[in-house]
Amino acid sequence: MDEEEDQQKLPDLVKELVYRLLSQNLPPNSPPLNPNSPEFLDSLRYAHRILSSRFTPSVAPDAAAIADSIKRSLAARGRSSDALSFADLFSKFAHKAQSVNNKWAVIHLLNKISQDTHLHHFHHPPPLLPNLPLPHPTTAPKPYSNGALLISKDPDNRRDNAFRDFLALLREETEVSEEALVRDVLYACQAVDGEFVKFDSRTNRYAIPDSVRVPRPTRSIVHGLCELGFLFRKVSGYISQSMDGFPAEDVGTVGQAFCSALQDELSEYYKLLAVLEAQSLNPIPLVSESAASGNYLSLRRLAVWLAEPMVKMRLMADLVDKCRVLRGGAMAGAIHLHAQHGDPMVHEFMRRLLQRVCSSLFEMVRRWVLEGELEDIFAEFFIVGQPVKAESLWREGYRLHDAMLPLFIPPSLAQRILRTGKSINFLRVCCEDRGWADAATEVVADKGAASRRGGFGYGETDTLEFLVDDAAKRIDKHLLDVIFNGYKFREHCLAIKRYLLLGQGDFVQYLMDIVGPELSEPANTISSFKLSGLLETAIRASNAQYDDPDILDRLRVKMMPHESGDRGWDVFSLEYDARVPLDTVFTESVMASYLKIFNFLWKLRRVEHALTGAWKTMKPNCITSNSFTRLQHAVKMQLVSTLRRCQVLWVEINHFISNLQYYIMFEVLEVSWSNFVSEMEVAKDLDDLLAAHEKYLHSIVEKSLLGELSQSLSKSLFVIFDLILRFRSRADRLYEGIHELQARMTESSSSSRDQNRSHSRKQLIDKSAEQGSWIADGRKALTQRAGEFLRNMGQDLDEIAKEYSSLQEEFISQLPVQQHVDLKFLFFRLDFNEFYRRLCPSM
């Protein structure tokens, strides 16, 4: 009995719902709606047809989800109390309406009615759901199942009648026909205002004004289609501004190609719009005899036609936004980022666009790697050049502009491109060689075969790498041939090793012998012209005379800046004139490093030369012990002790200098040279050659104690060198005094037997007396002065020995902590028997 009552209440609830909805649409101060009026009865009949139709909403049948959505909507509008009221009503409805199987459909229907009512009265929105009547829990009919109203048959053709009524209502609610809207949408897609669809500058879009009455679904679809007009307006505006509004230098060739490609795409877009306008004039096929005839092109069909152009126009508009402030390779790289897309249509569209955009860049690459030409009028290429001197062309003439490097060209490939063009320009400018043109011709011939396998442009990275690698291999090979064979690079490196690094032993020895007296004078009194003559003499007197005259002509004397008190030894040096193109390798900084090494080696050779001279003075057969038999025993013992102390100190110093010199000349110079020669043979380009030479020079500097980390060590070594030269001075003074004493003793014994020679000896004694020598003194005084002289010399040698021992221990103690392994090997050579380690346990 209850179910029958519920079935009878259901029509009453629907009637009450329709009555309330229609009452809300009545004008103010109008009489109440008559339930028996034709308008009310038509609306009620239409509601029954909709509720009994097979239409199914496109949402999931989830009542809780719909309820949560309604609550969130109410809360977002600031109607928290209504949201709480709705939550309470829904909980009661869900708990009590046990016989209602499709609760979500009821809630969904009421929600849609509320939204439509809210949109219809935009300025005075009614309450959303709490003011709407909810059906009684027991009034739901049983035929509903899983959210759909099940109708077994339609004997009264209710479906067709519902469609006709629906169309009639749409015509009543719409002021504008669909044909007019289609026409205006096509105008908007061309950035032209229509009769009803106009551009709104406030929202920056094409839309139907609010004053025009159009159903919400129609307004929505028109709004979506008119997005194409906004995008078209942006793209066409960018093209017009770039081609007509900006100077050519602000746009560049890449920007012009981009605008041209966009214009071509817009031309295809224009063709499509022309076809659509023609289609809009065709009659629509009749569905039934009672259906009205209209234009073939509806808004929904138009949406299908414009789906693909919409995707392309969005891409072009996005590219316009990204590329507005970019140019050249940076613009091509930004466009390339959008090509990484999974949609085949988008990928093909971007590939076609990039082929047009990147054509000028690839032409620049081709001319650079094959001709060395850098015609970048608008500064768009990723290689930039600047005017420099010939010796700086390779290092500073050209460089990569990272901001203009497109992302589809890897940095390693860009470096090869840069080096290939630099090689051509280096051959042309520095070497005055045209042989690279033959190599480029061979590359072009091979490129023809490569182009048959694939094009040369965007997306053909393999062909680009093949061209660059082939050109680089051939041109770099020709460049190295010119450097090694035409300009004799290896021979010049060897000459620098032999003369600046003192590898030509006989030349260095003879040069030091003949310039020694001259270099002992004050630096400001030495003539560079005279030293150049002595250099020429040393060359002619040694095996250096057989060298290439071009090499010998480059060897010159250089006097470094000097201060007062400097001797010639302190300012003398040799220099090598490395002319173009060799000055690319032997730059000013490189030659400064060579000069630094030469000064160190020259000091070392000077010390070695001084020790050799001291040894010649100290040879045992230079002193005859029989001459000192008449001296006092104490003086003779003092003489023997002083001589022994001097010889022992010489041996200790010579051990240090000999091992240091062997380490420098063989472990450093020869090993570094051997490694350099090996790397020269395997060098593939000029960069490899420069790197090999830089490594060679750096190795010498570091191993020779001249590096930044060995400053304290080199300072200690130079102090030892000065001390050794002081020892040489004391040794010379000692043996000069001994020889004078020996001459006086010999003269004293022979003067009593040979009076005939007294006159000449008297002149010698008088001359010695004038010089303050002790030869003019008597025997007693001679013995006294000899003892004093030997005592003073012994004290000087003791001081030198003590200072030398301290300096040597300090120097050797620093070797084990050096980072370079060869310096640790030097420590092993100097202290092979752990003598110094025992003296200084802290080492």
PDB file of N, CA and C in Angstrom, residues 452-504:
ATOM      1  N   ARG A 452      73.184  12.023 -50.952  1.00  0.00           N
ATOM      2  CA  ARG A 452      72.285  11.047 -51.564  1.00  0.00           C
ATOM      3  C   ARG A 452      71.737  10.080 -50.514  1.00  0.00           C
ATOM      4  N   ARG A 453      72.493   9.897 -49.447  1.00  0.00           N
ATOM      5  CA  ARG A 453      71.982   9.047 -48.366  1.00  0.00           C
ATOM      6  C   ARG A 453      71.000   9.792 -47.478  1.00  0.00           C
ATOM      7  N   GLY A 454      71.119  11.104 -47.420  1.00  0.00           N
ATOM      8  CA  GLY A 454      70.235  11.897 -46.575  1.00  0.00           C
ATOM      9  C   GLY A 454      70.466  13.364 -46.815  1.00  0.00           C
ATOM     10  N   GLY A 455      69.506  14.221 -46.457  1.00  0.00           N
ATOM     11  CA  GLY A 455      69.626  15.635 -46.706  1.00  0.00           C
ATOM     12  C   GLY A 455      70.583  16.294 -45.728  1.00  0.00           C
ATOM     13  N   PHE A 456      70.854  17.567 -46.014  1.00  0.00           N
ATOM     14  CA  PHE A 456      71.729  18.351 -45.149  1.00  0.00           C
ATOM     15  C   PHE A 456      70.897  19.475 -44.552  1.00  0.00           C
ATOM     16  N   GLY A 457      70.375  19.257 -43.394  1.00  0.00           N
ATOM     17  CA  GLY A 457      69.523  20.239 -42.739  1.00  0.00           C
ATOM     18  C   GLY A 457      69.075  19.706 -41.398  1.00  0.00           C
ATOM     19  N   TYR A 458      68.031  20.350 -40.852  1.00  0.00           N
ATOM     20  CA  TYR A 458      67.536  19.928 -39.547  1.00  0.00           C
ATOM     21  C   TYR A 458      67.024  18.487 -39.614  1.00  0.00           C
ATOM     22  N   GLY A 459      67.380  17.727 -38.587  1.00  0.00           N
ATOM     23  CA  GLY A 459      66.978  16.329 -38.529  1.00  0.00           C
ATOM     24  C   GLY A 459      67.943  15.386 -39.194  1.00  0.00           C
ATOM     25  N   GLU A 460      68.965  15.932 -39.897  1.00  0.00           N
ATOM     26  CA  GLU A 460      69.968  15.091 -40.571  1.00  0.00           C
ATOM     27  C   GLU A 460      71.300  15.265 -39.858  1.00  0.00           C
ATOM     28  N   THR A 461      71.323  14.910 -38.593  1.00  0.00           N
ATOM     29  CA  THR A 461      72.533  15.071 -37.793  1.00  0.00           C
ATOM     30  C   THR A 461      73.669  14.197 -38.302  1.00  0.00           C
ATOM     31  N   ASP A 462      73.356  13.013 -38.790  1.00  0.00           N
ATOM     32  CA  ASP A 462      74.396  12.120 -39.302  1.00  0.00           C
ATOM     33  C   ASP A 462      75.118  12.745 -40.489  1.00  0.00           C
ATOM     34  N   THR A 463      74.362  13.350 -41.386  1.00  0.00           N
ATOM     35  CA  THR A 463      74.984  13.995 -42.540  1.00  0.00           C
ATOM     36  C   THR A 463      75.839  15.181 -42.109  1.00  0.00           C
ATOM     37  N   LEU A 464      75.358  15.946 -41.143  1.00  0.00           N
ATOM     38  CA  LEU A 464      76.138  17.073 -40.635  1.00  0.00           C
ATOM     39  C   LEU A 464      77.449  16.594 -40.011  1.00  0.00           C
ATOM     40  N   GLU A 465      77.383  15.579 -39.178  1.00  0.00           N
ATOM     41  CA  GLU A 465      78.601  15.062 -38.554  1.00  0.00           C
ATOM     42  C   GLU A 465      79.549  14.471 -39.598  1.00  0.00           C
ATOM     43  N   PHE A 466      78.996  13.826 -40.602  1.00  0.00           N
ATOM     44  CA  PHE A 466      79.848  13.284 -41.658  1.00  0.00           C
ATOM     45  C   PHE A 466      80.585  14.408 -42.384  1.00  0.00           C
ATOM     46  N   LEU A 467      79.886  15.474 -42.710  1.00  0.00           N
ATOM     47  CA  LEU A 467      80.515  16.602 -43.396  1.00  0.00           C
ATOM     48  C   LEU A 467      81.599  17.230 -42.528  1.00  0.00           C
ATOM     49  N   VAL A 468      81.279  17.504 -41.263  1.00  0.00           N
ATOM     50  CA  VAL A 468      82.233  18.175 -40.382  1.00  0.00           C
ATOM     51  C   VAL A 468      83.449  17.287 -40.122  1.00  0.00           C
ATOM     52  N   ASP A 469      83.218  16.006 -39.832  1.00  0.00           N
ATOM     53  CA  ASP A 469      84.338  15.110 -39.539  1.00  0.00           C
ATOM     54  C   ASP A 469      85.237  14.931 -40.752  1.00  0.00           C
ATOM     55  N   ASP A 470      84.632  14.794 -41.918  1.00  0.00           N
ATOM     56  CA  ASP A 470      85.441  14.618 -43.125  1.00  0.00           C
ATOM     57  C   ASP A 470      86.253  15.877 -43.419  1.00  0.00           C
ATOM     58  N   ALA A 471      85.594  17.041 -43.313  1.00  0.00           N
ATOM     59  CA  ALA A 471      86.306  18.296 -43.561  1.00  0.00           C
ATOM     60  C   ALA A 471      87.409  18.509 -42.529  1.00  0.00           C
ATOM     61  N   ALA A 472      87.116  18.239 -41.265  1.00  0.00           N
ATOM     62  CA  ALA A 472      88.117  18.426 -40.206  1.00  0.00           C
ATOM     63  C   ALA A 472      89.307  17.501 -40.414  1.00  0.00           C
ATOM     64  N   LYS A 473      89.045  16.261 -40.766  1.00  0.00           N
ATOM     65  CA  LYS A 473      90.135  15.302 -40.940  1.00  0.00           C
ATOM     66  C   LYS A 473      91.061  15.734 -42.080  1.00  0.00           C
ATOM     67  N   ARG A 474      90.510  16.127 -43.197  1.00  0.00           N
ATOM     68  CA  ARG A 474      91.336  16.480 -44.359  1.00  0.00           C
ATOM     69  C   ARG A 474      92.063  17.809 -44.148  1.00  0.00           C
ATOM     70  N   ILE A 475      91.351  18.803 -43.650  1.00  0.00           N
ATOM     71  CA  ILE A 475      91.969  20.126 -43.500  1.00  0.00           C
ATOM     72  C   ILE A 475      92.991  20.127 -42.372  1.00  0.00           C
ATOM     73  N   ASP A 476      92.689  19.454 -41.263  1.00  0.00           N
ATOM     74  CA  ASP A 476      93.660  19.384 -40.167  1.00  0.00           C
ATOM     75  C   ASP A 476      94.914  18.618 -40.586  1.00  0.00           C
ATOM     76  N   LYS A 477      94.757  17.586 -41.373  1.00  0.00           N
ATOM     77  CA  LYS A 477      95.915  16.850 -41.874  1.00  0.00           C
ATOM     78  C   LYS A 477      96.778  17.756 -42.753  1.00  0.00           C
ATOM     79  N   HIS A 478      96.137  18.517 -43.619  1.00  0.00           N
ATOM     80  CA  HIS A 478      96.896  19.430 -44.468  1.00  0.00           C
ATOM     81  C   HIS A 478      97.580  20.505 -43.630  1.00  0.00           C
ATOM     82  N   LEU A 479      96.909  20.991 -42.603  1.00  0.00           N
ATOM     83  CA  LEU A 479      97.508  22.008 -41.740  1.00  0.00           C
ATOM     84  C   LEU A 479      98.755  21.481 -41.037  1.00  0.00           C
ATOM     85  N   LEU A 480      98.685  20.275 -40.507  1.00  0.00           N
ATOM     86  CA  LEU A 480      99.853  19.707 -39.831  1.00  0.00           C
ATOM     87  C   LEU A 480     100.986  19.449 -40.817  1.00  0.00           C
ATOM     88  N   ASP A 481     100.645  19.049 -42.030  1.00  0.00           N
ATOM     89  CA  ASP A 481     101.695  18.873 -43.043  1.00  0.00           C
ATOM     90  C   ASP A 481     102.407  20.191 -43.317  1.00  0.00           C
ATOM     91  N   VAL A 482     101.656  21.266 -43.399  1.00  0.00           N
ATOM     92  CA  VAL A 482     102.268  22.577 -43.637  1.00  0.00           C
ATOM     93  C   VAL A 482     103.141  22.981 -42.453  1.00  0.00           C
ATOM     94  N   ILE A 483     102.644  22.752 -41.248  1.00  0.00           N
ATOM     95  CA  ILE A 483     103.405  23.145 -40.055  1.00  0.00           C
ATOM     96  C   ILE A 483     104.697  22.336 -39.936  1.00  0.00           C
ATOM     97  N   PHE A 484     104.610  21.039 -40.127  1.00  0.00           N
ATOM     98  CA  PHE A 484     105.788  20.182 -39.929  1.00  0.00           C
ATOM     99  C   PHE A 484     106.762  20.260 -41.098  1.00  0.00           C
ATOM    100  N   ASN A 485     106.239  20.232 -42.311  1.00  0.00           N
ATOM    101  CA  ASN A 485     107.112  20.169 -43.484  1.00  0.00           C
ATOM    102  C   ASN A 485     107.442  21.555 -44.032  1.00  0.00           C
ATOM    103  N   GLY A 486     106.426  22.407 -44.148  1.00  0.00           N
ATOM    104  CA  GLY A 486     106.684  23.720 -44.718  1.00  0.00           C
ATOM    105  C   GLY A 486     107.404  24.653 -43.756  1.00  0.00           C
ATOM    106  N   TYR A 487     107.045  24.610 -42.498  1.00  0.00           N
ATOM    107  CA  TYR A 487     107.631  25.530 -41.525  1.00  0.00           C
ATOM    108  C   TYR A 487     108.520  24.825 -40.509  1.00  0.00           C
ATOM    109  N   LYS A 488     108.760  23.549 -40.646  1.00  0.00           N
ATOM    110  CA  LYS A 488     109.760  22.803 -39.858  1.00  0.00           C
ATOM    111  C   LYS A 488     109.556  23.010 -38.357  1.00  0.00           C
ATOM    112  N   PHE A 489     108.358  22.720 -37.913  1.00  0.00           N
ATOM    113  CA  PHE A 489     108.043  22.926 -36.505  1.00  0.00           C
ATOM    114  C   PHE A 489     108.911  22.056 -35.601  1.00  0.00           C
ATOM    115  N   ARG A 490     109.086  20.802 -35.960  1.00  0.00           N
ATOM    116  CA  ARG A 490     109.876  19.904 -35.120  1.00  0.00           C
ATOM    117  C   ARG A 490     111.317  20.393 -35.014  1.00  0.00           C
ATOM    118  N   GLU A 491     111.896  20.868 -36.110  1.00  0.00           N
ATOM    119  CA  GLU A 491     113.275  21.357 -36.099  1.00  0.00           C
ATOM    120  C   GLU A 491     113.413  22.600 -35.217  1.00  0.00           C
ATOM    121  N   HIS A 492     112.414  23.466 -35.248  1.00  0.00           N
ATOM    122  CA  HIS A 492     112.478  24.670 -34.409  1.00  0.00           C
ATOM    123  C   HIS A 492     112.344  24.315 -32.932  1.00  0.00           C
ATOM    124  N   CYS A 493     111.502  23.343 -32.621  1.00  0.00           N
ATOM    125  CA  CYS A 493     111.394  22.903 -31.223  1.00  0.00           C
ATOM    126  C   CYS A 493     112.720  22.321 -30.745  1.00  0.00           C
ATOM    127  N   LEU A 494     113.365  21.547 -31.603  1.00  0.00           N
ATOM    128  CA  LEU A 494     114.661  20.980 -31.243  1.00  0.00           C
ATOM    129  C   LEU A 494     115.710  22.074 -31.068  1.00  0.00           C
ATOM    130  N   ALA A 495     115.668  23.107 -31.918  1.00  0.00           N
ATOM    131  CA  ALA A 495     116.619  24.207 -31.787  1.00  0.00           C
ATOM    132  C   ALA A 495     116.425  24.941 -30.466  1.00  0.00           C
ATOM    133  N   ILE A 496     115.179  25.147 -30.068  1.00  0.00           N
ATOM    134  CA  ILE A 496     114.923  25.794 -28.781  1.00  0.00           C
ATOM    135  C   ILE A 496     115.451  24.928 -27.637  1.00  0.00           C
ATOM    136  N   LYS A 497     115.290  23.628 -27.753  1.00  0.00           N
ATOM    137  CA  LYS A 497     115.813  22.728 -26.724  1.00  0.00           C
ATOM    138  C   LYS A 497     117.345  22.778 -26.662  1.00  0.00           C
ATOM    139  N   ARG A 498     117.971  22.875 -27.817  1.00  0.00           N
ATOM    140  CA  ARG A 498     119.439  22.831 -27.847  1.00  0.00           C
ATOM    141  C   ARG A 498     120.064  24.134 -27.384  1.00  0.00           C
ATOM    142  N   TYR A 499     119.420  25.272 -27.670  1.00  0.00           N
ATOM    143  CA  TYR A 499     120.053  26.555 -27.367  1.00  0.00           C
ATOM    144  C   TYR A 499     119.427  27.261 -26.172  1.00  0.00           C
ATOM    145  N   LEU A 500     118.121  27.351 -26.110  1.00  0.00           N
ATOM    146  CA  LEU A 500     117.510  28.003 -24.950  1.00  0.00           C
ATOM    147  C   LEU A 500     117.512  27.108 -23.727  1.00  0.00           C
ATOM    148  N   LEU A 501     117.408  25.792 -23.943  1.00  0.00           N
ATOM    149  CA  LEU A 501     117.448  24.860 -22.818  1.00  0.00           C
ATOM    150  C   LEU A 501     118.828  24.230 -22.646  1.00  0.00           C
ATOM    151  N   LEU A 502     119.811  24.793 -23.328  1.00  0.00           N
ATOM    152  CA  LEU A 502     121.230  24.452 -23.140  1.00  0.00           C
ATOM    153  C   LEU A 502     121.503  22.979 -23.363  1.00  0.00           C
ATOM    154  N   GLY A 503     120.844  22.406 -24.377  1.00  0.00           N
ATOM    155  CA  GLY A 503     121.087  21.002 -24.681  1.00  0.00           C
ATOM    156  C   GLY A 503     122.297  20.773 -25.557  1.00  0.00           C
ATOM    157  N   GLN A 504     122.820  21.808 -26.261  1.00  0.00           N
ATOM    158  CA  GLN A 504     124.011  21.700 -27.107  1.00  0.00           C
ATOM    159  C   GLN A 504     125.225  21.966 -26.225  1.00  0.00           C
TER     160      GLN A 504
END
